[in-house]
Amino acid sequence: MPPKIRDLIAELERAGFVDRGGKGSHRNFVHPGVKMPVTVSGNLGDDAKHYQTRAVKRALEEAKK
């Protein structure tokens, strides 16, 4: 079962990412150690798409460096 959007957002916030806002259901998260912002779209209860999960995982790995 894929993770929910709220789970991805919680992981990003625990790692120190900050929500910079967005339009509609889009949220842009930035971190001082990561070059590109991570965009997560969808309602909190929606299942995350595979590309969203992959983008969050890459951003979390880059933030650890």
PDB file of N, CA, C and O in Angstrom:
ATOM      1  N   MET A   1       0.843  -1.177   0.000  1.00  0.00           N
ATOM      2  CA  MET A   1       0.000   0.000   0.000  1.00  0.00           C
ATOM      3  C   MET A   1       0.892   1.245   0.000  1.00  0.00           C
ATOM      4  O   MET A   1       1.823   1.347   0.807  1.00  0.00           O
ATOM      5  N   PRO A   2       0.654   2.180  -0.906  1.00  0.00           N
ATOM      6  CA  PRO A   2       1.502   3.378  -0.960  1.00  0.00           C
ATOM      7  C   PRO A   2       1.273   4.272   0.253  1.00  0.00           C
ATOM      8  O   PRO A   2       0.200   4.250   0.859  1.00  0.00           O
ATOM      9  N   PRO A   3       2.293   5.061   0.604  1.00  0.00           N
ATOM     10  CA  PRO A   3       2.120   5.987   1.736  1.00  0.00           C
ATOM     11  C   PRO A   3       1.139   7.101   1.371  1.00  0.00           C
ATOM     12  O   PRO A   3       0.880   7.363   0.200  1.00  0.00           O
ATOM     13  N   LYS A   4       0.617   7.733   2.369  1.00  0.00           N
ATOM     14  CA  LYS A   4      -0.287   8.873   2.169  1.00  0.00           C
ATOM     15  C   LYS A   4       0.542  10.147   2.018  1.00  0.00           C
ATOM     16  O   LYS A   4       1.694  10.222   2.456  1.00  0.00           O
ATOM     17  N   ILE A   5      -0.069  11.154   1.425  1.00  0.00           N
ATOM     18  CA  ILE A   5       0.595  12.448   1.258  1.00  0.00           C
ATOM     19  C   ILE A   5       0.998  13.005   2.618  1.00  0.00           C
ATOM     20  O   ILE A   5       2.093  13.548   2.777  1.00  0.00           O
ATOM     21  N   ARG A   6       0.140  12.831   3.623  1.00  0.00           N
ATOM     22  CA  ARG A   6       0.457  13.355   4.969  1.00  0.00           C
ATOM     23  C   ARG A   6       1.717  12.703   5.534  1.00  0.00           C
ATOM     24  O   ARG A   6       2.472  13.335   6.264  1.00  0.00           O
ATOM     25  N   ASP A   7       1.971  11.429   5.184  1.00  0.00           N
ATOM     26  CA  ASP A   7       3.178  10.749   5.657  1.00  0.00           C
ATOM     27  C   ASP A   7       4.430  11.345   5.022  1.00  0.00           C
ATOM     28  O   ASP A   7       5.454  11.513   5.696  1.00  0.00           O
ATOM     29  N   LEU A   8       4.356  11.641   3.720  1.00  0.00           N
ATOM     30  CA  LEU A   8       5.506  12.247   3.045  1.00  0.00           C
ATOM     31  C   LEU A   8       5.814  13.621   3.633  1.00  0.00           C
ATOM     32  O   LEU A   8       6.979  13.961   3.863  1.00  0.00           O
ATOM     33  N   ILE A   9       4.765  14.400   3.888  1.00  0.00           N
ATOM     34  CA  ILE A   9       4.947  15.734   4.458  1.00  0.00           C
ATOM     35  C   ILE A   9       5.558  15.644   5.856  1.00  0.00           C
ATOM     36  O   ILE A   9       6.464  16.405   6.200  1.00  0.00           O
ATOM     37  N   ALA A  10       5.105  14.689   6.646  1.00  0.00           N
ATOM     38  CA  ALA A  10       5.638  14.518   8.000  1.00  0.00           C
ATOM     39  C   ALA A  10       7.121  14.150   7.953  1.00  0.00           C
ATOM     40  O   ALA A  10       7.921  14.651   8.752  1.00  0.00           O
ATOM     41  N   GLU A  11       7.512  13.282   7.008  1.00  0.00           N
ATOM     42  CA  GLU A  11       8.924  12.912   6.874  1.00  0.00           C
ATOM     43  C   GLU A  11       9.774  14.126   6.507  1.00  0.00           C
ATOM     44  O   GLU A  11      10.864  14.320   7.063  1.00  0.00           O
ATOM     45  N   LEU A  12       9.285  14.921   5.581  1.00  0.00           N
ATOM     46  CA  LEU A  12      10.030  16.115   5.172  1.00  0.00           C
ATOM     47  C   LEU A  12      10.185  17.092   6.336  1.00  0.00           C
ATOM     48  O   LEU A  12      11.268  17.639   6.558  1.00  0.00           O
ATOM     49  N   GLU A  13       9.119  17.314   7.078  1.00  0.00           N
ATOM     50  CA  GLU A  13       9.183  18.261   8.196  1.00  0.00           C
ATOM     51  C   GLU A  13      10.095  17.759   9.306  1.00  0.00           C
ATOM     52  O   GLU A  13      10.804  18.548   9.929  1.00  0.00           O
ATOM     53  N   ARG A  14      10.113  16.449   9.554  1.00  0.00           N
ATOM     54  CA  ARG A  14      11.025  15.892  10.565  1.00  0.00           C
ATOM     55  C   ARG A  14      12.480  16.090  10.165  1.00  0.00           C
ATOM     56  O   ARG A  14      13.356  16.222  11.025  1.00  0.00           O
ATOM     57  N   ALA A  15      12.743  16.096   8.850  1.00  0.00           N
ATOM     58  CA  ALA A  15      14.110  16.260   8.354  1.00  0.00           C
ATOM     59  C   ALA A  15      14.527  17.723   8.263  1.00  0.00           C
ATOM     60  O   ALA A  15      15.648  18.014   7.861  1.00  0.00           O
ATOM     61  N   GLY A  16      13.629  18.651   8.592  1.00  0.00           N
ATOM     62  CA  GLY A  16      13.987  20.063   8.604  1.00  0.00           C
ATOM     63  C   GLY A  16      13.538  20.846   7.380  1.00  0.00           C
ATOM     64  O   GLY A  16      13.924  22.003   7.221  1.00  0.00           O
ATOM     65  N   PHE A  17      12.735  20.254   6.526  1.00  0.00           N
ATOM     66  CA  PHE A  17      12.210  20.968   5.363  1.00  0.00           C
ATOM     67  C   PHE A  17      11.104  21.913   5.825  1.00  0.00           C
ATOM     68  O   PHE A  17      10.399  21.641   6.790  1.00  0.00           O
ATOM     69  N   VAL A  18      10.968  23.038   5.102  1.00  0.00           N
ATOM     70  CA  VAL A  18       9.978  24.051   5.432  1.00  0.00           C
ATOM     71  C   VAL A  18       9.035  24.200   4.245  1.00  0.00           C
ATOM     72  O   VAL A  18       9.484  24.285   3.094  1.00  0.00           O
ATOM     73  N   ASP A  19       7.735  24.268   4.524  1.00  0.00           N
ATOM     74  CA  ASP A  19       6.731  24.447   3.484  1.00  0.00           C
ATOM     75  C   ASP A  19       6.710  25.906   3.065  1.00  0.00           C
ATOM     76  O   ASP A  19       6.409  26.792   3.851  1.00  0.00           O
ATOM     77  N   ARG A  20       7.035  26.160   1.793  1.00  0.00           N
ATOM     78  CA  ARG A  20       7.054  27.523   1.271  1.00  0.00           C
ATOM     79  C   ARG A  20       5.763  27.874   0.546  1.00  0.00           C
ATOM     80  O   ARG A  20       5.690  28.888  -0.126  1.00  0.00           O
ATOM     81  N   GLY A  21       4.763  27.022   0.651  1.00  0.00           N
ATOM     82  CA  GLY A  21       3.479  27.304   0.029  1.00  0.00           C
ATOM     83  C   GLY A  21       3.422  26.820  -1.403  1.00  0.00           C
ATOM     84  O   GLY A  21       4.324  26.189  -1.907  1.00  0.00           O
ATOM     85  N   GLY A  22       2.317  27.120  -2.033  1.00  0.00           N
ATOM     86  CA  GLY A  22       2.109  26.718  -3.413  1.00  0.00           C
ATOM     87  C   GLY A  22       0.679  27.051  -3.807  1.00  0.00           C
ATOM     88  O   GLY A  22      -0.080  27.629  -3.037  1.00  0.00           O
ATOM     89  N   LYS A  23       0.310  26.679  -5.022  1.00  0.00           N
ATOM     90  CA  LYS A  23      -1.040  26.949  -5.507  1.00  0.00           C
ATOM     91  C   LYS A  23      -1.884  25.694  -5.390  1.00  0.00           C
ATOM     92  O   LYS A  23      -1.436  24.608  -5.763  1.00  0.00           O
ATOM     93  N   GLY A  24      -3.086  25.863  -4.907  1.00  0.00           N
ATOM     94  CA  GLY A  24      -3.998  24.725  -4.816  1.00  0.00           C
ATOM     95  C   GLY A  24      -3.490  23.680  -3.838  1.00  0.00           C
ATOM     96  O   GLY A  24      -3.158  23.978  -2.703  1.00  0.00           O
ATOM     97  N   SER A  25      -3.413  22.441  -4.296  1.00  0.00           N
ATOM     98  CA  SER A  25      -2.984  21.349  -3.422  1.00  0.00           C
ATOM     99  C   SER A  25      -1.475  21.129  -3.490  1.00  0.00           C
ATOM    100  O   SER A  25      -0.972  20.151  -2.939  1.00  0.00           O
ATOM    101  N   HIS A  26      -0.747  21.997  -4.158  1.00  0.00           N
ATOM    102  CA  HIS A  26       0.701  21.850  -4.282  1.00  0.00           C
ATOM    103  C   HIS A  26       1.400  22.532  -3.106  1.00  0.00           C
ATOM    104  O   HIS A  26       1.042  23.634  -2.711  1.00  0.00           O
ATOM    105  N   ARG A  27       2.418  21.846  -2.586  1.00  0.00           N
ATOM    106  CA  ARG A  27       3.223  22.383  -1.492  1.00  0.00           C
ATOM    107  C   ARG A  27       4.692  22.258  -1.892  1.00  0.00           C
ATOM    108  O   ARG A  27       5.119  21.194  -2.342  1.00  0.00           O
ATOM    109  N   ASN A  28       5.446  23.319  -1.715  1.00  0.00           N
ATOM    110  CA  ASN A  28       6.868  23.327  -2.058  1.00  0.00           C
ATOM    111  C   ASN A  28       7.684  23.346  -0.776  1.00  0.00           C
ATOM    112  O   ASN A  28       7.561  24.264   0.030  1.00  0.00           O
ATOM    113  N   PHE A  29       8.525  22.337  -0.616  1.00  0.00           N
ATOM    114  CA  PHE A  29       9.354  22.220   0.577  1.00  0.00           C
ATOM    115  C   PHE A  29      10.799  22.514   0.226  1.00  0.00           C
ATOM    116  O   PHE A  29      11.327  22.015  -0.773  1.00  0.00           O
ATOM    117  N   VAL A  30      11.437  23.343   1.042  1.00  0.00           N
ATOM    118  CA  VAL A  30      12.832  23.711   0.830  1.00  0.00           C
ATOM    119  C   VAL A  30      13.638  23.363   2.075  1.00  0.00           C
ATOM    120  O   VAL A  30      13.106  23.284   3.185  1.00  0.00           O
ATOM    121  N   HIS A  31      14.946  23.168   1.842  1.00  0.00           N
ATOM    122  CA  HIS A  31      15.883  22.831   2.912  1.00  0.00           C
ATOM    123  C   HIS A  31      17.197  23.513   2.553  1.00  0.00           C
ATOM    124  O   HIS A  31      17.572  23.534   1.382  1.00  0.00           O
ATOM    125  N   PRO A  32      17.902  24.080   3.528  1.00  0.00           N
ATOM    126  CA  PRO A  32      19.139  24.785   3.197  1.00  0.00           C
ATOM    127  C   PRO A  32      20.207  23.900   2.560  1.00  0.00           C
ATOM    128  O   PRO A  32      21.035  24.386   1.806  1.00  0.00           O
ATOM    129  N   GLY A  33      20.188  22.596   2.818  1.00  0.00           N
ATOM    130  CA  GLY A  33      21.197  21.702   2.255  1.00  0.00           C
ATOM    131  C   GLY A  33      20.792  21.045   0.951  1.00  0.00           C
ATOM    132  O   GLY A  33      21.555  20.270   0.394  1.00  0.00           O
ATOM    133  N   VAL A  34      19.622  21.347   0.448  1.00  0.00           N
ATOM    134  CA  VAL A  34      19.121  20.723  -0.783  1.00  0.00           C
ATOM    135  C   VAL A  34      18.925  21.812  -1.824  1.00  0.00           C
ATOM    136  O   VAL A  34      18.294  22.833  -1.555  1.00  0.00           O
ATOM    137  N   LYS A  35      19.456  21.589  -3.030  1.00  0.00           N
ATOM    138  CA  LYS A  35      19.413  22.623  -4.075  1.00  0.00           C
ATOM    139  C   LYS A  35      18.010  22.877  -4.603  1.00  0.00           C
ATOM    140  O   LYS A  35      17.582  24.010  -4.737  1.00  0.00           O
ATOM    141  N   MET A  36      17.300  21.824  -4.961  1.00  0.00           N
ATOM    142  CA  MET A  36      15.992  21.961  -5.597  1.00  0.00           C
ATOM    143  C   MET A  36      14.868  21.769  -4.578  1.00  0.00           C
ATOM    144  O   MET A  36      14.952  20.890  -3.722  1.00  0.00           O
ATOM    145  N   PRO A  37      13.810  22.562  -4.671  1.00  0.00           N
ATOM    146  CA  PRO A  37      12.659  22.334  -3.783  1.00  0.00           C
ATOM    147  C   PRO A  37      11.935  21.048  -4.165  1.00  0.00           C
ATOM    148  O   PRO A  37      11.992  20.592  -5.307  1.00  0.00           O
ATOM    149  N   VAL A  38      11.247  20.463  -3.201  1.00  0.00           N
ATOM    150  CA  VAL A  38      10.460  19.251  -3.421  1.00  0.00           C
ATOM    151  C   VAL A  38       8.997  19.665  -3.452  1.00  0.00           C
ATOM    152  O   VAL A  38       8.509  20.286  -2.513  1.00  0.00           O
ATOM    153  N   THR A  39       8.302  19.324  -4.525  1.00  0.00           N
ATOM    154  CA  THR A  39       6.891  19.650  -4.654  1.00  0.00           C
ATOM    155  C   THR A  39       6.069  18.403  -4.382  1.00  0.00           C
ATOM    156  O   THR A  39       6.291  17.358  -4.989  1.00  0.00           O
ATOM    157  N   VAL A  40       5.134  18.528  -3.444  1.00  0.00           N
ATOM    158  CA  VAL A  40       4.215  17.443  -3.117  1.00  0.00           C
ATOM    159  C   VAL A  40       2.811  17.962  -3.406  1.00  0.00           C
ATOM    160  O   VAL A  40       2.417  19.002  -2.889  1.00  0.00           O
ATOM    161  N   SER A  41       2.076  17.239  -4.255  1.00  0.00           N
ATOM    162  CA  SER A  41       0.726  17.676  -4.595  1.00  0.00           C
ATOM    163  C   SER A  41      -0.278  16.613  -4.190  1.00  0.00           C
ATOM    164  O   SER A  41       0.037  15.428  -4.144  1.00  0.00           O
ATOM    165  N   GLY A  42      -1.476  17.060  -3.875  1.00  0.00           N
ATOM    166  CA  GLY A  42      -2.543  16.153  -3.499  1.00  0.00           C
ATOM    167  C   GLY A  42      -3.087  16.493  -2.127  1.00  0.00           C
ATOM    168  O   GLY A  42      -2.460  17.219  -1.352  1.00  0.00           O
ATOM    169  N   ASN A  43      -4.267  15.974  -1.839  1.00  0.00           N
ATOM    170  CA  ASN A  43      -4.866  16.159  -0.520  1.00  0.00           C
ATOM    171  C   ASN A  43      -4.183  15.243   0.477  1.00  0.00           C
ATOM    172  O   ASN A  43      -3.616  14.213   0.108  1.00  0.00           O
ATOM    173  N   LEU A  44      -4.237  15.609   1.752  1.00  0.00           N
ATOM    174  CA  LEU A  44      -3.507  14.876   2.783  1.00  0.00           C
ATOM    175  C   LEU A  44      -3.852  13.389   2.836  1.00  0.00           C
ATOM    176  O   LEU A  44      -2.995  12.564   3.104  1.00  0.00           O
ATOM    177  N   GLY A  45      -5.080  13.018   2.563  1.00  0.00           N
ATOM    178  CA  GLY A  45      -5.497  11.626   2.653  1.00  0.00           C
ATOM    179  C   GLY A  45      -5.297  10.823   1.383  1.00  0.00           C
ATOM    180  O   GLY A  45      -5.542   9.616   1.363  1.00  0.00           O
ATOM    181  N   ASP A  46      -4.807  11.458   0.317  1.00  0.00           N
ATOM    182  CA  ASP A  46      -4.587  10.751  -0.950  1.00  0.00           C
ATOM    183  C   ASP A  46      -3.359   9.861  -0.863  1.00  0.00           C
ATOM    184  O   ASP A  46      -2.415  10.139  -0.124  1.00  0.00           O
ATOM    185  N   ASP A  47      -3.372   8.776  -1.661  1.00  0.00           N
ATOM    186  CA  ASP A  47      -2.189   7.938  -1.790  1.00  0.00           C
ATOM    187  C   ASP A  47      -1.142   8.690  -2.598  1.00  0.00           C
ATOM    188  O   ASP A  47      -1.459   9.354  -3.577  1.00  0.00           O
ATOM    189  N   ALA A  48       0.121   8.564  -2.184  1.00  0.00           N
ATOM    190  CA  ALA A  48       1.208   9.222  -2.900  1.00  0.00           C
ATOM    191  C   ALA A  48       1.532   8.442  -4.162  1.00  0.00           C
ATOM    192  O   ALA A  48       1.477   7.210  -4.180  1.00  0.00           O
ATOM    193  N   LYS A  49       1.851   9.152  -5.213  1.00  0.00           N
ATOM    194  CA  LYS A  49       2.280   8.524  -6.459  1.00  0.00           C
ATOM    195  C   LYS A  49       3.724   8.063  -6.304  1.00  0.00           C
ATOM    196  O   LYS A  49       4.475   8.566  -5.466  1.00  0.00           O
ATOM    197  N   HIS A  50       4.123   7.097  -7.144  1.00  0.00           N
ATOM    198  CA  HIS A  50       5.472   6.554  -7.010  1.00  0.00           C
ATOM    199  C   HIS A  50       6.539   7.619  -7.242  1.00  0.00           C
ATOM    200  O   HIS A  50       7.581   7.612  -6.581  1.00  0.00           O
ATOM    201  N   TYR A  51       6.300   8.559  -8.141  1.00  0.00           N
ATOM    202  CA  TYR A  51       7.305   9.591  -8.406  1.00  0.00           C
ATOM    203  C   TYR A  51       7.406  10.570  -7.233  1.00  0.00           C
ATOM    204  O   TYR A  51       8.475  11.134  -6.991  1.00  0.00           O
ATOM    205  N   GLN A  52       6.313  10.775  -6.490  1.00  0.00           N
ATOM    206  CA  GLN A  52       6.370  11.648  -5.313  1.00  0.00           C
ATOM    207  C   GLN A  52       7.188  10.988  -4.211  1.00  0.00           C
ATOM    208  O   GLN A  52       8.019  11.629  -3.572  1.00  0.00           O
ATOM    209  N   THR A  53       6.953   9.701  -4.004  1.00  0.00           N
ATOM    210  CA  THR A  53       7.710   8.955  -2.993  1.00  0.00           C
ATOM    211  C   THR A  53       9.194   8.968  -3.326  1.00  0.00           C
ATOM    212  O   THR A  53      10.036   9.181  -2.456  1.00  0.00           O
ATOM    213  N   ARG A  54       9.514   8.779  -4.596  1.00  0.00           N
ATOM    214  CA  ARG A  54      10.910   8.755  -5.028  1.00  0.00           C
ATOM    215  C   ARG A  54      11.563  10.128  -4.853  1.00  0.00           C
ATOM    216  O   ARG A  54      12.708  10.218  -4.395  1.00  0.00           O
ATOM    217  N   ALA A  55      10.849  11.198  -5.168  1.00  0.00           N
ATOM    218  CA  ALA A  55      11.400  12.547  -5.023  1.00  0.00           C
ATOM    219  C   ALA A  55      11.672  12.883  -3.556  1.00  0.00           C
ATOM    220  O   ALA A  55      12.699  13.477  -3.228  1.00  0.00           O
ATOM    221  N   VAL A  56      10.754  12.489  -2.682  1.00  0.00           N
ATOM    222  CA  VAL A  56      10.943  12.745  -1.248  1.00  0.00           C
ATOM    223  C   VAL A  56      12.131  11.951  -0.727  1.00  0.00           C
ATOM    224  O   VAL A  56      12.962  12.472   0.027  1.00  0.00           O
ATOM    225  N   LYS A  57      12.255  10.690  -1.154  1.00  0.00           N
ATOM    226  CA  LYS A  57      13.372   9.857  -0.703  1.00  0.00           C
ATOM    227  C   LYS A  57      14.710  10.458  -1.132  1.00  0.00           C
ATOM    228  O   LYS A  57      15.645  10.539  -0.335  1.00  0.00           O
ATOM    229  N   ARG A  58      14.792  10.925  -2.370  1.00  0.00           N
ATOM    230  CA  ARG A  58      16.033  11.544  -2.857  1.00  0.00           C
ATOM    231  C   ARG A  58      16.359  12.814  -2.084  1.00  0.00           C
ATOM    232  O   ARG A  58      17.518  13.066  -1.743  1.00  0.00           O
ATOM    233  N   ALA A  59      15.346  13.627  -1.818  1.00  0.00           N
ATOM    234  CA  ALA A  59      15.575  14.874  -1.088  1.00  0.00           C
ATOM    235  C   ALA A  59      16.035  14.596   0.342  1.00  0.00           C
ATOM    236  O   ALA A  59      16.919  15.286   0.856  1.00  0.00           O
ATOM    237  N   LEU A  60      15.466  13.580   0.981  1.00  0.00           N
ATOM    238  CA  LEU A  60      15.881  13.230   2.343  1.00  0.00           C
ATOM    239  C   LEU A  60      17.324  12.741   2.355  1.00  0.00           C
ATOM    240  O   LEU A  60      18.075  13.076   3.271  1.00  0.00           O
ATOM    241  N   GLU A  61      17.708  11.961   1.355  1.00  0.00           N
ATOM    242  CA  GLU A  61      19.097  11.492   1.273  1.00  0.00           C
ATOM    243  C   GLU A  61      20.059  12.653   1.061  1.00  0.00           C
ATOM    244  O   GLU A  61      21.134  12.694   1.652  1.00  0.00           O
ATOM    245  N   GLU A  62      19.683  13.601   0.218  1.00  0.00           N
ATOM    246  CA  GLU A  62      20.532  14.767  -0.046  1.00  0.00           C
ATOM    247  C   GLU A  62      20.640  15.653   1.191  1.00  0.00           C
ATOM    248  O   GLU A  62      21.693  16.243   1.454  1.00  0.00           O
ATOM    249  N   ALA A  63      19.585  15.733   1.979  1.00  0.00           N
ATOM    250  CA  ALA A  63      19.612  16.571   3.188  1.00  0.00           C
ATOM    251  C   ALA A  63      20.522  15.976   4.257  1.00  0.00           C
ATOM    252  O   ALA A  63      21.049  16.715   5.088  1.00  0.00           O
ATOM    253  N   LYS A  64      20.748  14.668   4.241  1.00  0.00           N
ATOM    254  CA  LYS A  64      21.603  14.021   5.245  1.00  0.00           C
ATOM    255  C   LYS A  64      23.072  14.303   5.007  1.00  0.00           C
ATOM    256  O   LYS A  64      23.879  14.200   5.911  1.00  0.00           O
ATOM    257  N   LYS A  65      23.451  14.640   3.771  1.00  0.00           N
ATOM    258  CA  LYS A  65      24.867  14.853   3.433  1.00  0.00           C
ATOM    259  C   LYS A  65      25.438  16.072   4.079  1.00  0.00           C
ATOM    260  O   LYS A  65      24.899  16.981   4.478  1.00  0.00           O
TER     261      LYS A  65
END
